PDB file of C-alpha atoms in Angstrom:
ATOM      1  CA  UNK A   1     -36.478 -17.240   8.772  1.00 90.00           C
ATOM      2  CA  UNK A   2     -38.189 -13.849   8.696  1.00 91.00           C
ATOM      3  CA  UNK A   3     -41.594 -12.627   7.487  1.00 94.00           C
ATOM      4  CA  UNK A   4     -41.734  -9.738   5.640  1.00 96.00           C
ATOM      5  CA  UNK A   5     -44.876  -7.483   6.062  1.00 98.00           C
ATOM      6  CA  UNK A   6     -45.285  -4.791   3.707  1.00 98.00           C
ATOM      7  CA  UNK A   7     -47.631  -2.376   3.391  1.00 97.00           C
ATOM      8  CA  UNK A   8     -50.528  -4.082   1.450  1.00 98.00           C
ATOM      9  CA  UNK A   9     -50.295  -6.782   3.817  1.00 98.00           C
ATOM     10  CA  UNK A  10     -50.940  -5.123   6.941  1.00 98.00           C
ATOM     11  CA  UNK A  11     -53.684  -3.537   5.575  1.00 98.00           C
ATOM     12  CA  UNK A  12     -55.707  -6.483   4.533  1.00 98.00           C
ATOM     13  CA  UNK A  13     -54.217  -8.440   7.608  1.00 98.00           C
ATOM     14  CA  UNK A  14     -56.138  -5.149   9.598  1.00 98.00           C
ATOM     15  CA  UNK A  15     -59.078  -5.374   7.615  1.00 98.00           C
ATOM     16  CA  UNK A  16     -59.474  -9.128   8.697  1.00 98.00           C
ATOM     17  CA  UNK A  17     -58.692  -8.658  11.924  1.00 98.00           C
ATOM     18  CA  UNK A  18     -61.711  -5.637  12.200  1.00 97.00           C
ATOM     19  CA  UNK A  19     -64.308  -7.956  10.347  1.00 96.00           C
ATOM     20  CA  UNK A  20     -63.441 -10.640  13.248  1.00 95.00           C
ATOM     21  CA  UNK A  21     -64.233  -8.070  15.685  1.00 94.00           C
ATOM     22  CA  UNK A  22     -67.430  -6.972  14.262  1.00 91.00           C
ATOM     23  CA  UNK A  23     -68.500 -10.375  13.867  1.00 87.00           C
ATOM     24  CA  UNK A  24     -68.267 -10.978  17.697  1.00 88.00           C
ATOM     25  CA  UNK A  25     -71.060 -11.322  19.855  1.00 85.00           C
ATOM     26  CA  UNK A  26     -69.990  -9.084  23.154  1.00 86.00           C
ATOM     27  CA  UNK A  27     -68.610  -6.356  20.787  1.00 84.00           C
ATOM     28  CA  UNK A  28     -71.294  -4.144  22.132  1.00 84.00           C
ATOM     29  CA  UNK A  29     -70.242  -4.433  25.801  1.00 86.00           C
ATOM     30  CA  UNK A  30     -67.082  -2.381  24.746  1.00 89.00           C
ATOM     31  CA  UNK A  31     -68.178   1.160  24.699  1.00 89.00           C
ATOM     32  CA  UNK A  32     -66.035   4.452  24.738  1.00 92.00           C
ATOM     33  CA  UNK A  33     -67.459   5.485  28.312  1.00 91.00           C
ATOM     34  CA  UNK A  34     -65.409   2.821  30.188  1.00 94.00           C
ATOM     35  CA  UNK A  35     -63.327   1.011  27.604  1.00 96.00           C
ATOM     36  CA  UNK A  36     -59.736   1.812  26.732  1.00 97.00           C
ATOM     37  CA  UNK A  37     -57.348   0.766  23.782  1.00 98.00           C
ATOM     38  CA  UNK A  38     -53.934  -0.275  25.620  1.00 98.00           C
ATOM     39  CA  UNK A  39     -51.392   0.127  23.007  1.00 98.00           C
ATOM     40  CA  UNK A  40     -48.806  -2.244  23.664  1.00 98.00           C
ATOM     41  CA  UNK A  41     -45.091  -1.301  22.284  1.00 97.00           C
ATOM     42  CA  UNK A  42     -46.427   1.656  20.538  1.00 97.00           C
ATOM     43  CA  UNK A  43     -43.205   2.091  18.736  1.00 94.00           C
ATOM     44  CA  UNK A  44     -44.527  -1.279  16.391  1.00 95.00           C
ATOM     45  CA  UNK A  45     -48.394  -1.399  17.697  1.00 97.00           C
ATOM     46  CA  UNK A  46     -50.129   1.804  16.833  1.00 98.00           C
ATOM     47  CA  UNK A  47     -51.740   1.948  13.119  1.00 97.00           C
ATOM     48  CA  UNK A  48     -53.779  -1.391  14.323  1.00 98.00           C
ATOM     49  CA  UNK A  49     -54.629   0.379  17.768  1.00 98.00           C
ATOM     50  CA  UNK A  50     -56.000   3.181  15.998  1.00 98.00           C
ATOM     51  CA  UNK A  51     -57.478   0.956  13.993  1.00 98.00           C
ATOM     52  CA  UNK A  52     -58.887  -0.492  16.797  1.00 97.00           C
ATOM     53  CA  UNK A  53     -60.103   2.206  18.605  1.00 96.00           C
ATOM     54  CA  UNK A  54     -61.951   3.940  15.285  1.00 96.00           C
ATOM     55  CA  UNK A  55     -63.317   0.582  14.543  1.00 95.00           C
ATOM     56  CA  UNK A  56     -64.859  -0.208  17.925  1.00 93.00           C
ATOM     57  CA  UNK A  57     -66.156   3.932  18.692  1.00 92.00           C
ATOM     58  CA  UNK A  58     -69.992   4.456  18.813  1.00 90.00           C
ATOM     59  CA  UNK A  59     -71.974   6.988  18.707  1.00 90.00           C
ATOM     60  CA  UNK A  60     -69.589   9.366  17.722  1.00 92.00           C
ATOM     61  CA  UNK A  61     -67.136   8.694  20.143  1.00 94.00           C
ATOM     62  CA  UNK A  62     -63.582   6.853  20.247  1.00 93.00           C
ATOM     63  CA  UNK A  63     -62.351   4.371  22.395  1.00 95.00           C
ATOM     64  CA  UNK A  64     -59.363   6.414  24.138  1.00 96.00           C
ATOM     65  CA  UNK A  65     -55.821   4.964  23.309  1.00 98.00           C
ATOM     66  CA  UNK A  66     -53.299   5.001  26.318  1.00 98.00           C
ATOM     67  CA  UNK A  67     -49.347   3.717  24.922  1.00 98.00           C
ATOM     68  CA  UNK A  68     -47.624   0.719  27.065  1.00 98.00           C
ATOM     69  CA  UNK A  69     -44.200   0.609  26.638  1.00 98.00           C
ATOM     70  CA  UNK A  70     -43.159  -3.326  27.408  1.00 98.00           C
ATOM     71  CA  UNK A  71     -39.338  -4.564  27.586  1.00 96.00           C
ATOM     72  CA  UNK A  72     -37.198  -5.343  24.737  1.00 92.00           C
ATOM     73  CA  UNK A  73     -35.784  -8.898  24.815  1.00 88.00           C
ATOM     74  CA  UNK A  74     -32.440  -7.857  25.943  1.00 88.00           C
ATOM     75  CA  UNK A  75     -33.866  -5.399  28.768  1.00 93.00           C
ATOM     76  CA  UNK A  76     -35.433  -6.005  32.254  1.00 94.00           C
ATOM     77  CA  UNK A  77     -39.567  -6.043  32.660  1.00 95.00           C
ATOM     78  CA  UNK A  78     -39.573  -5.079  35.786  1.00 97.00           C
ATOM     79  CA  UNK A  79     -39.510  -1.144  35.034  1.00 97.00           C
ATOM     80  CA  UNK A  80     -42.205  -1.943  33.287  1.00 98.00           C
ATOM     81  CA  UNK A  81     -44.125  -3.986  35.500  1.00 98.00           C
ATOM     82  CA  UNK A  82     -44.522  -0.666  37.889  1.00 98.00           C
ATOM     83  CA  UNK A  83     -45.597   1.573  35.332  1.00 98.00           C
ATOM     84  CA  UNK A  84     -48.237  -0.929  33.935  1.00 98.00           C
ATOM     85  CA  UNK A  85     -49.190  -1.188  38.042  1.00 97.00           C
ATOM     86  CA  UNK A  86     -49.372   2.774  38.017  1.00 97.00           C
ATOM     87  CA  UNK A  87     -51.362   3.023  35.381  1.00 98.00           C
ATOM     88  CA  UNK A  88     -54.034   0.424  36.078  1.00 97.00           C
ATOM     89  CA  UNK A  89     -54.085   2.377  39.487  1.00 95.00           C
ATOM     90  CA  UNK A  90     -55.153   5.480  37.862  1.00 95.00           C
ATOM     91  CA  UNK A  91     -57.694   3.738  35.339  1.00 95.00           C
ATOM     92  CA  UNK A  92     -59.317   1.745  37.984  1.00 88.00           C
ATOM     93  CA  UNK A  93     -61.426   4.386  38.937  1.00 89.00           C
ATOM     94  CA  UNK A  94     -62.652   5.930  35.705  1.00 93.00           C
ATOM     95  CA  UNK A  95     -62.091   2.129  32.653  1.00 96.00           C
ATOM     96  CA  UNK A  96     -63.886  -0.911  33.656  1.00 95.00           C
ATOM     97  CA  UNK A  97     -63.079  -2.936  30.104  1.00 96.00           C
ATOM     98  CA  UNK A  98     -59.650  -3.396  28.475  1.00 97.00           C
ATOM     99  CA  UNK A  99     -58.482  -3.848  24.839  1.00 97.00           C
ATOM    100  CA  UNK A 100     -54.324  -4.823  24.895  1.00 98.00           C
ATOM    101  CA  UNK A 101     -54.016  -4.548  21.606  1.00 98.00           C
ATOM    102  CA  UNK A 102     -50.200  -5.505  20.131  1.00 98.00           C
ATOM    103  CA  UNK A 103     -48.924  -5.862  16.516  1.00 98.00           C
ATOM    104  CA  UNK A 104     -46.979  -8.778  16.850  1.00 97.00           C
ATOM    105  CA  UNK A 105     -47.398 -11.395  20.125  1.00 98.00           C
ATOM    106  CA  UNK A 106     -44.132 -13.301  19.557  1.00 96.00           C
ATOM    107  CA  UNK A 107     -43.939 -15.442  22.546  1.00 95.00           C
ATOM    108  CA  UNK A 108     -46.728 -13.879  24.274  1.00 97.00           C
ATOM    109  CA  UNK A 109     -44.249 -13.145  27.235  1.00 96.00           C
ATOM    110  CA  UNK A 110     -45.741  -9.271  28.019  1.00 97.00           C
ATOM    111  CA  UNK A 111     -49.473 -10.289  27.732  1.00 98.00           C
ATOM    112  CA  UNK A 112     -49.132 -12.993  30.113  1.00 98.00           C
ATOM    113  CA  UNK A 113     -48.085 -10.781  32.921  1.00 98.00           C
ATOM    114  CA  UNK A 114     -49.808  -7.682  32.013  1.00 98.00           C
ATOM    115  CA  UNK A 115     -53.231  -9.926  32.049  1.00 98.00           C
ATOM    116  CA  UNK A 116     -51.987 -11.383  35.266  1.00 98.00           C
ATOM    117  CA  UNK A 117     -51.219  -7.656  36.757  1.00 98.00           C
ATOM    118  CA  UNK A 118     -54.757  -6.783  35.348  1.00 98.00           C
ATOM    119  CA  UNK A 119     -56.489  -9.741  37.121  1.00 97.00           C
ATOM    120  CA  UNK A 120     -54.114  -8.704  40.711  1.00 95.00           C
ATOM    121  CA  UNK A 121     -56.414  -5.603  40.538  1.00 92.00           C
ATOM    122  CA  UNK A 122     -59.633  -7.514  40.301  1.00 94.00           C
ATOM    123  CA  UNK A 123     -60.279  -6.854  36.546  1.00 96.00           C
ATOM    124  CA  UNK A 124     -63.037  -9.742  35.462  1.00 95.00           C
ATOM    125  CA  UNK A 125     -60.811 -11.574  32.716  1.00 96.00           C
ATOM    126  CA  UNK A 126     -64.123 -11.177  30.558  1.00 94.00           C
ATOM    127  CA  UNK A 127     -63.457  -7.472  30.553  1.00 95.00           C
ATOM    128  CA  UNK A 128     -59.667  -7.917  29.065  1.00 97.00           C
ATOM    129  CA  UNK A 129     -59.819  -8.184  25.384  1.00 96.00           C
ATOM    130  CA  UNK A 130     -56.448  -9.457  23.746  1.00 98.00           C
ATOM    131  CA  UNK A 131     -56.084  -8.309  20.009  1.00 98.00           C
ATOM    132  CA  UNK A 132     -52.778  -9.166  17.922  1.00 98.00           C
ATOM    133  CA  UNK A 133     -52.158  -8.285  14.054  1.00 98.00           C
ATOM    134  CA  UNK A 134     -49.882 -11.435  13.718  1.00 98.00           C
ATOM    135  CA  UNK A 135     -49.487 -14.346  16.404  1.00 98.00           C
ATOM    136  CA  UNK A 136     -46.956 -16.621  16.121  1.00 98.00           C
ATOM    137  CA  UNK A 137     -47.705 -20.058  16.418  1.00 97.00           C
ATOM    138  CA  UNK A 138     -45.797 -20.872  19.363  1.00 98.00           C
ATOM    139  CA  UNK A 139     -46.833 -18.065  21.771  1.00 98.00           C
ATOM    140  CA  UNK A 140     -47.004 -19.453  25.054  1.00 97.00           C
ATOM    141  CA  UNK A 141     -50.305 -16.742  25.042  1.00 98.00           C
ATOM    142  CA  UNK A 142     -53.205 -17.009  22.221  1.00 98.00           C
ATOM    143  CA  UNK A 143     -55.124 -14.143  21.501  1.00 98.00           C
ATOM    144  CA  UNK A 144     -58.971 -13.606  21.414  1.00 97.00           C
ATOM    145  CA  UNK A 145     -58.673 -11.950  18.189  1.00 98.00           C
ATOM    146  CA  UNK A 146     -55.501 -12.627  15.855  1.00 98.00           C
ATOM    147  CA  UNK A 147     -55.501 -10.988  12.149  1.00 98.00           C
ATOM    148  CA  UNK A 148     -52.925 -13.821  10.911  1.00 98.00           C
ATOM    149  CA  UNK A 149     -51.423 -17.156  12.570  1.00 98.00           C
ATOM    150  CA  UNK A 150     -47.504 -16.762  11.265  1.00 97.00           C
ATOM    151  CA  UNK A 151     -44.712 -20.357  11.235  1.00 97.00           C
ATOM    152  CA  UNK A 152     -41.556 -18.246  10.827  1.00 94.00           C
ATOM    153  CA  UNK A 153     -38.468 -17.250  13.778  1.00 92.00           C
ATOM    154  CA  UNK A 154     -39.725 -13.807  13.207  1.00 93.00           C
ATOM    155  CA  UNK A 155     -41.650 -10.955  11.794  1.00 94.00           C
ATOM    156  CA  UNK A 156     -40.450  -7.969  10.087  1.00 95.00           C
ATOM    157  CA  UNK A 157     -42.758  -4.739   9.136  1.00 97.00           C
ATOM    158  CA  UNK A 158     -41.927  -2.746   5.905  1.00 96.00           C
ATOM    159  CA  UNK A 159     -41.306   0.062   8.188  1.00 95.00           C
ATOM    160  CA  UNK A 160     -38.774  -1.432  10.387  1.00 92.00           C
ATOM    161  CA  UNK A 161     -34.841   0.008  10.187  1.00 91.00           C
ATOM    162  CA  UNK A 162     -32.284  -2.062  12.475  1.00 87.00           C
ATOM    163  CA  UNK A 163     -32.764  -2.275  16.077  1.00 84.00           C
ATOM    164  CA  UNK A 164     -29.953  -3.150  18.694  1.00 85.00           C
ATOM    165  CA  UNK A 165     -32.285  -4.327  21.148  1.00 81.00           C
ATOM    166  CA  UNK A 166     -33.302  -7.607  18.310  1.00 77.00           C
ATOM    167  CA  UNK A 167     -29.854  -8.410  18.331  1.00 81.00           C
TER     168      UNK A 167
END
């Protein structure tokens, strides 16, 4: 069975989600001079990391948004392994905090080894914040912040049109 998510629902599922993060006590040690938004599977994740990132700015700056492509189901993640390696090599020197934020963790597959791949390079796990619109029940990986807890196969967004790589 699917879940459909149209457009009202995301919103308010988004506004929950950003009243959870203001509620939470080490908000403040996320600031825009060494934080970044990682915007996992942009192509599905990026109205909530924007949300994110305007949400969690101070001062009159934004938290900077870098895109993370992850694998489809059908594909290989070791492509994207390396470039998640390369990238954390070139933030190393200049992000010290990290917000992986994702619209839909399914079975939690990608966070598991990007967290793992972030903790390789010495991150502090305290300084990796996970963030997920929906969560499915099941995911083998929970979230520190989840707007909604779904109990169905799958999710679908309003925006969606077919994709091969579901099949």
């Amino acid at each position: 069975m699917i879940q459909k998510v149209n457009h009202i629902k995301e919103y308010e599922t988004i506004q929950k989600l950003l009243n959870s993060l203001s509620g939470w006590e080490d908000i403040d040690k996320f600031t825009p001079a060494d934080t970044v938004v990682l915007n996992v599977s942009p192509d599905y994740s990026s109205t909530v990391a924007m949300h994110v990132a305007h949400h969690l700015s101070k001062d009159g700056e934004m938290l900077p948004i870098i895109c993370v492509d992850v694998p489809y189901p059908n594909e290989l993640d070791v492509f994207y392994k390396h470039e998640f390696y390369m990238l954390l090599q070139n933030l190393q020197y200049t992000k010290k905090k990290f917000i992986l934020v994702e619209a839909a963790v399914l079975t939690g597959k990608n966070y598991t080894w990007m967290v793992e791949i972030m903790k390789g390079f010495g991150i502090d796990p305290d300084n990796i914040l996970t963030v997920t619109l929906f969560e499915k029940f099941d995911s083998t990986f929970k979230c520190a912040f989840v707007g909604e807890v779904f109990h169905t196969d799958m999710i679908e967004f309003y925006y969606e049109r077919y994709n091969k790589h579901w099949d």
